[in-house]
Short mmCIF file of C-alpha atoms in Angstrom, two decimals:
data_model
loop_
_atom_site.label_atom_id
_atom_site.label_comp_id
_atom_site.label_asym_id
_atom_site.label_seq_id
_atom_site.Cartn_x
_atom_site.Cartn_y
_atom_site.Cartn_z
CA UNK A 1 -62.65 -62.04 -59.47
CA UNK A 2 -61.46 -59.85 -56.29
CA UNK A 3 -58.47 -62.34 -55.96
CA UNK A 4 -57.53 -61.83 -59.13
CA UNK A 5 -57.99 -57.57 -58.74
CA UNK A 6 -56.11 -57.54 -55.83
CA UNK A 7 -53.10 -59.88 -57.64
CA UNK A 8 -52.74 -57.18 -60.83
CA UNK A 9 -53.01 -54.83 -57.57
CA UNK A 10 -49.76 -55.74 -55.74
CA UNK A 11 -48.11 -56.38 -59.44
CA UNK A 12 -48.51 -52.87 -60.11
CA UNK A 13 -47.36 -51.69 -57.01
CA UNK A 14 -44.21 -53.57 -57.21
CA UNK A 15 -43.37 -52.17 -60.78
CA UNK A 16 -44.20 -48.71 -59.47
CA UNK A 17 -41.17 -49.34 -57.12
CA UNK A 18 -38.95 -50.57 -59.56
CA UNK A 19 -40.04 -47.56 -61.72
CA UNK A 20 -40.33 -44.53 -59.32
CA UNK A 21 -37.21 -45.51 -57.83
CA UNK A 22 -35.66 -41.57 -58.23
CA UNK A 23 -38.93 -39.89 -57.10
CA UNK A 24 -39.60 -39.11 -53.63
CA UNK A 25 -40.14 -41.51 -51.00
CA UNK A 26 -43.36 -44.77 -51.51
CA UNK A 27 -44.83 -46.21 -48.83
CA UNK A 28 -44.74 -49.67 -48.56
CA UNK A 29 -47.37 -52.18 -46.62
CA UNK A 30 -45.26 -55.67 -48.43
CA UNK A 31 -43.11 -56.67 -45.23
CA UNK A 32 -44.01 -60.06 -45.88
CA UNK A 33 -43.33 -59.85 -49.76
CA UNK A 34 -39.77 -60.48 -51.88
CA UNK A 35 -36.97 -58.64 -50.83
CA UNK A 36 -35.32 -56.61 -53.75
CA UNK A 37 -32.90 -54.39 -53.77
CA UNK A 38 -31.33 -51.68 -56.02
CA UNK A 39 -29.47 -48.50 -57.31
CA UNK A 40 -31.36 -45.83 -57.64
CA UNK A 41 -28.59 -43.63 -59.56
CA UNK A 42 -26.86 -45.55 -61.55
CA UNK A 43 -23.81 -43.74 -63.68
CA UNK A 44 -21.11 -41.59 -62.03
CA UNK A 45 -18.12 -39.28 -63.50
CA UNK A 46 -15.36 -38.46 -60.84
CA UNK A 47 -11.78 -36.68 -61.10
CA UNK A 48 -9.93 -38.30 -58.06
CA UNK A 49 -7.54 -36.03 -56.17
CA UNK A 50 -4.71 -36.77 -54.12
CA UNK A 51 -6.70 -37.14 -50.97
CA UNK A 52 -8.76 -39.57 -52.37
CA UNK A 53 -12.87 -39.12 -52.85
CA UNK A 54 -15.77 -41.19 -51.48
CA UNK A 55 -18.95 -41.75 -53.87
CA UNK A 56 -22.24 -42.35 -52.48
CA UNK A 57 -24.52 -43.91 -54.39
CA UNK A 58 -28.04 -44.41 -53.41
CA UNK A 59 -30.12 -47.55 -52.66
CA UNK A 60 -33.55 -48.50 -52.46
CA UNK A 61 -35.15 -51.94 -51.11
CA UNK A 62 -38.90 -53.27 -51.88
CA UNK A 63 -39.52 -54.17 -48.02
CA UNK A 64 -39.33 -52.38 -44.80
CA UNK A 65 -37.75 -54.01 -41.62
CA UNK A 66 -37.61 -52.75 -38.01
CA UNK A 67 -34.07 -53.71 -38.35
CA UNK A 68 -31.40 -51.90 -40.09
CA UNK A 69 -30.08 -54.57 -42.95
CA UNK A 70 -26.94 -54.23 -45.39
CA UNK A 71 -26.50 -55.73 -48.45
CA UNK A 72 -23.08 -56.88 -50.63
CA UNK A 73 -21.68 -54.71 -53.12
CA UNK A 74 -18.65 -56.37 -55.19
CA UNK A 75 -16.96 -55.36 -58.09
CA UNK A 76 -18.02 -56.81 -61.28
CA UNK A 77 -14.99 -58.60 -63.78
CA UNK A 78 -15.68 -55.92 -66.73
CA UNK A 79 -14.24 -52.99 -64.05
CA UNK A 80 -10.92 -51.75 -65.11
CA UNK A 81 -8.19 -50.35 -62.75
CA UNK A 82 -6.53 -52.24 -60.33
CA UNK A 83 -8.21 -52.97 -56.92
CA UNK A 84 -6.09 -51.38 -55.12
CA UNK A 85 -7.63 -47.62 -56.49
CA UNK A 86 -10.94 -48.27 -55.01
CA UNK A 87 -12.89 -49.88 -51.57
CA UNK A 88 -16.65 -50.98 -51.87
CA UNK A 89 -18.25 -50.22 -48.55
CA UNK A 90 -21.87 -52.02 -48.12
CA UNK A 91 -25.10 -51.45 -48.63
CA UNK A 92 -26.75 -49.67 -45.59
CA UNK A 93 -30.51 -49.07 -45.11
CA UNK A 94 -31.44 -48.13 -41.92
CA UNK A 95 -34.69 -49.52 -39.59
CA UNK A 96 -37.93 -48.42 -40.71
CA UNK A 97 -36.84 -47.49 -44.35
CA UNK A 98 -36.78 -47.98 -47.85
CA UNK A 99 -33.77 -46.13 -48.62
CA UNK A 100 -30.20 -46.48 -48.02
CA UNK A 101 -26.60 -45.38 -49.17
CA UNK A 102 -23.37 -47.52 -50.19
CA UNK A 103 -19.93 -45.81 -49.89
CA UNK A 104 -17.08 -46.22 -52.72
CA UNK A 105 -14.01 -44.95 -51.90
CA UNK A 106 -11.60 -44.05 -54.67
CA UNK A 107 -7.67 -43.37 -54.59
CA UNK A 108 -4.90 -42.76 -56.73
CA UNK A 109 -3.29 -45.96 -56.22
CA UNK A 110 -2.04 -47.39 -59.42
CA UNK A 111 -3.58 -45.06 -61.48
CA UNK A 112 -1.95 -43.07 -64.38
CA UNK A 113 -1.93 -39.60 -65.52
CA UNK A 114 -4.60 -39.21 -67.98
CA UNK A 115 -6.04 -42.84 -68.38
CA UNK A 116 -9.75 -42.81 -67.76
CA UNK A 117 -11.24 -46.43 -65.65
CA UNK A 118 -14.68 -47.82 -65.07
CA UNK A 119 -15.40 -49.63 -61.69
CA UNK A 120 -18.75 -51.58 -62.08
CA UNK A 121 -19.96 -52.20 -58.72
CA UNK A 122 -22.55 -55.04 -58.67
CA UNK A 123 -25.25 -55.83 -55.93
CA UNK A 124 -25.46 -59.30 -54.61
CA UNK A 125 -29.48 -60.46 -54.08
CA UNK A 126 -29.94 -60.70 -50.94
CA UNK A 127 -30.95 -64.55 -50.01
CA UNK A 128 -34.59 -65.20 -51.36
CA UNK A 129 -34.47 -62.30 -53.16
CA UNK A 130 -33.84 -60.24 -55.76
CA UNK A 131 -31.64 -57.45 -56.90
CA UNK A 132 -32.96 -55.04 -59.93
CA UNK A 133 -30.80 -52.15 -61.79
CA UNK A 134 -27.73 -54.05 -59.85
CA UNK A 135 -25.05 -52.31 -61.31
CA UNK A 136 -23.53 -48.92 -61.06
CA UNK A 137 -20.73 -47.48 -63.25
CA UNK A 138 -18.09 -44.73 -61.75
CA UNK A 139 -15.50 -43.21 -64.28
CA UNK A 140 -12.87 -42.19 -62.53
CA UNK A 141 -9.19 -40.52 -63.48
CA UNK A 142 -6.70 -39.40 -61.65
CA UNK A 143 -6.79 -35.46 -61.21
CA UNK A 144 -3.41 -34.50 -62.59
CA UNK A 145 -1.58 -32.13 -59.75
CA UNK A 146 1.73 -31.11 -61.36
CA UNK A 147 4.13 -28.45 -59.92
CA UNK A 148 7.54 -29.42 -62.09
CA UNK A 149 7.28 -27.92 -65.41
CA UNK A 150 9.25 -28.72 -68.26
CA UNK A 151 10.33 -25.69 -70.88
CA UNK A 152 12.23 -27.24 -74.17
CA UNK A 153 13.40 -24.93 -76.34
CA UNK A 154 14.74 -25.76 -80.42
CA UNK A 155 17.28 -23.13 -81.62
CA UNK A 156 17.34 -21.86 -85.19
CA UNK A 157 20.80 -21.11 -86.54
CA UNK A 158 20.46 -17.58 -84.58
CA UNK A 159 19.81 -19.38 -81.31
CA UNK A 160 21.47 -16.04 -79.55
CA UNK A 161 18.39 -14.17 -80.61
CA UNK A 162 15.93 -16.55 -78.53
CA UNK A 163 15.79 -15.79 -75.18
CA UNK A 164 12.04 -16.36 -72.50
CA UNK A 165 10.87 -15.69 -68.78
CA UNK A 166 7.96 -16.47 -66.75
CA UNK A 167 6.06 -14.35 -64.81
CA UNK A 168 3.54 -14.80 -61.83
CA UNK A 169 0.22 -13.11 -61.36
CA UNK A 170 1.96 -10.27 -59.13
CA UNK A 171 4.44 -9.93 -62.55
CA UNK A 172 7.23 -11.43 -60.75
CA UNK A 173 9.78 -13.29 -63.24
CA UNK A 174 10.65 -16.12 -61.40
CA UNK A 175 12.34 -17.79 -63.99
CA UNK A 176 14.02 -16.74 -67.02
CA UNK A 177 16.99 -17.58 -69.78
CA UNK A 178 18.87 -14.25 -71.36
CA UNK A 179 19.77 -14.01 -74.83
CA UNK A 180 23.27 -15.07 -75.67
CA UNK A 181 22.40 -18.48 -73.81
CA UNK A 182 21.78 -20.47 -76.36
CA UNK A 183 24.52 -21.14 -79.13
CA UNK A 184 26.66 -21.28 -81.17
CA UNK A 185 25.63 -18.27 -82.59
CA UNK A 186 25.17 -17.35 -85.95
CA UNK A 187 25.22 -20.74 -86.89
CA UNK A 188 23.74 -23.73 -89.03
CA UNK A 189 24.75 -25.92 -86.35
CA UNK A 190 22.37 -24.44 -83.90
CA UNK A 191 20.07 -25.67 -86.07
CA UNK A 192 17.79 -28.15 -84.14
CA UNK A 193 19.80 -28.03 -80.93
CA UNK A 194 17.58 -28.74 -78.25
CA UNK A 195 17.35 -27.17 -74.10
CA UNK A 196 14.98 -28.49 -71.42
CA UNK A 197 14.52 -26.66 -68.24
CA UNK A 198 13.29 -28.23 -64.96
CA UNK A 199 11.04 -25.30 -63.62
CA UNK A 200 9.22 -25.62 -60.30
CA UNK A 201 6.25 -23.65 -59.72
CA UNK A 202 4.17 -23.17 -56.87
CA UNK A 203 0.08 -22.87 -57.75
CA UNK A 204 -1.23 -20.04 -59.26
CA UNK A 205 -1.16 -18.33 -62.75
CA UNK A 206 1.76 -17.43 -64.68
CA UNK A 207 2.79 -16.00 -67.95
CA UNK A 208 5.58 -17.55 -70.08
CA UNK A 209 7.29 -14.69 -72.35
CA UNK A 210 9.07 -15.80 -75.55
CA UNK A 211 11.28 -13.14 -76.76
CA UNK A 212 13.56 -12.37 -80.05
CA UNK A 213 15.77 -9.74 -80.22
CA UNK A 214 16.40 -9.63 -83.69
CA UNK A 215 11.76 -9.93 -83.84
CA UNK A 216 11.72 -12.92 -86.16
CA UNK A 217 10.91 -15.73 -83.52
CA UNK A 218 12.74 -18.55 -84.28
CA UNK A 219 12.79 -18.93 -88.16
CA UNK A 220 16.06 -18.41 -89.78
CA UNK A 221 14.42 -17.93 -93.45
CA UNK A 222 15.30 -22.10 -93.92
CA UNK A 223 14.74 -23.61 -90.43
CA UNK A 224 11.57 -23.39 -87.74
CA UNK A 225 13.03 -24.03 -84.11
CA UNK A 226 10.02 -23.81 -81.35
CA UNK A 227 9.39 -24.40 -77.71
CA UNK A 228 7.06 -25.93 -75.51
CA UNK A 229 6.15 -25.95 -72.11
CA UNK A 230 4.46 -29.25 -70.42
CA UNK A 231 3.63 -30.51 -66.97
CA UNK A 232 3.23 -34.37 -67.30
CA UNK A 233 0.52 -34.57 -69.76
CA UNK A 234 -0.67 -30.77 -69.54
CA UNK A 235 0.37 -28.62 -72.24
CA UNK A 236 0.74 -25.38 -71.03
CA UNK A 237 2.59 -23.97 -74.21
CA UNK A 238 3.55 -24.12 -77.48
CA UNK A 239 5.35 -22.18 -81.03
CA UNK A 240 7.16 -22.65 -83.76
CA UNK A 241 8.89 -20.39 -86.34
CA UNK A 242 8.20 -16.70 -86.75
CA UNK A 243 5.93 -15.23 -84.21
CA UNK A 244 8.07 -11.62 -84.37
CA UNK A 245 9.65 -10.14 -81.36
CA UNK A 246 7.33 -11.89 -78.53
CA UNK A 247 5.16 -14.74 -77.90
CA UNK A 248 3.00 -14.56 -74.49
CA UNK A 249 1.21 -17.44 -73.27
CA UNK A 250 -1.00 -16.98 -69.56
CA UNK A 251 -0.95 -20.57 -67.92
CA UNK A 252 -1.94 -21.81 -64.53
CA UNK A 253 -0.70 -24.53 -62.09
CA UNK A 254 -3.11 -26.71 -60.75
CA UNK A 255 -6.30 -24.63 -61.13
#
């Protein structure tokens, strides 16, 4: 009967592993028993920027050793993204603990503005043993850094009413379009003409300025012409029709 107590015993202990694996630290008297090994956080969100960002994700082993051990991470076939975007490390736990730490290292590499992927990163049992909660899932996109705006601007048939600029945060217009630019005036065949300007602006915030002089946006009583202002897939921007003498929108570059 105190065989079989002492069995349910070490059962319970093990589970108590498996299940406390995000509490503070167990101690452990199984160095002879199964190896296991898992993740002890298990999902991840991450914005990549242009430098690149390392995720560590923690680790926890059923065993202690007076040796520091690693263990194989790979990435599983469901991961999306090419492999090029990312670099599993291995599994580290140092002597004389339970706990350890693998590195993932993300990059831009291949990746597309606004796309979101999914690396599953799988642990490999370690020989005679086992590995439990094996796999953790980062979401990762590319953090969209985007200096080179794009204003385009539809005329009405008064297209030499329609005029904009863009301030900074000190007020500064640092680029602008007076009225009389766009053309021909007075005139149906304005109508739907369309004007893209290749703006670069350093970081910060800014205010784009619509203007009318005549103050009945760009509506001609028949036809709506708008603008819009976009950085890759940011939208910074947008009207249509008649929004009166002005139309201010405050924006910001790479916040």
């Amino acid at each position: 009967m105190k065989k079989y107590l002492l069995k349910i015993t070490a059962v319970a202990l093990f589970m108590g592993v498996i299940a406390g694996c995000e509490s503070e630290s167990v101690v452990f008297d199984n160095v002879n028993g199964q190896e296991g090994v898992q993740f002890t956080t298990r999902s991840y969100n991450i914005t990549v920027p242009p430098a690149g960002t390392t995720v560590t994700i923690p680790v926890s082993v059923t065993t202690i050793s007076n040796a520091a051990r690693t263990y194989e991470a790979v990435a599983d076939v469901k991961s999306t993204g090419a492999a090029v975007s990312y670099s599993i490390g291995v599994a580290t736990i140092p002597a004389g603990s339970y706990e350890g730490t693998l590195d993932v290292t993300l990059n831009t590499n291949s990746l597309q503005d606004g796309i979101a992927y999914s690396l599953l990163v799988k642990l490999v049992a370690p020989a005679g043993g086992s590995a439990f909660n094996d796999v953790a899932t980062i979401n990762y996109n590319k953090k969209v850094v985007c200096n080179n705006v794009v204003l385009t601007v539809t005329t009405d048939a008064y297209a030499e009413e329609t005029s904009w600029k863009i301030r900074n945060a000190a007020g500064v217009v640092v680029a602008s379009i007076p009225p009389g630019t766009y053309g021909p005036a007075s005139s149906t065949a304005s109508r739907g003409k369309v004007y893209t300007h290749n703006i670069n602006l350093p970081n910060g915030k800014y205010t784009l300025i619509m203007e009318d002089i005549y103050c009945d946006g760009q509506n001609d009583g028949v036809y709506d012409g708008g603008y819009k202002l976009d950085c890759s897939i940011i939208k910074h921007a947008s009207g249509t029709g008649a929004y009166g003498c002005t139309e201010v929108t405050a924006f910001e570059i790479n916040p």
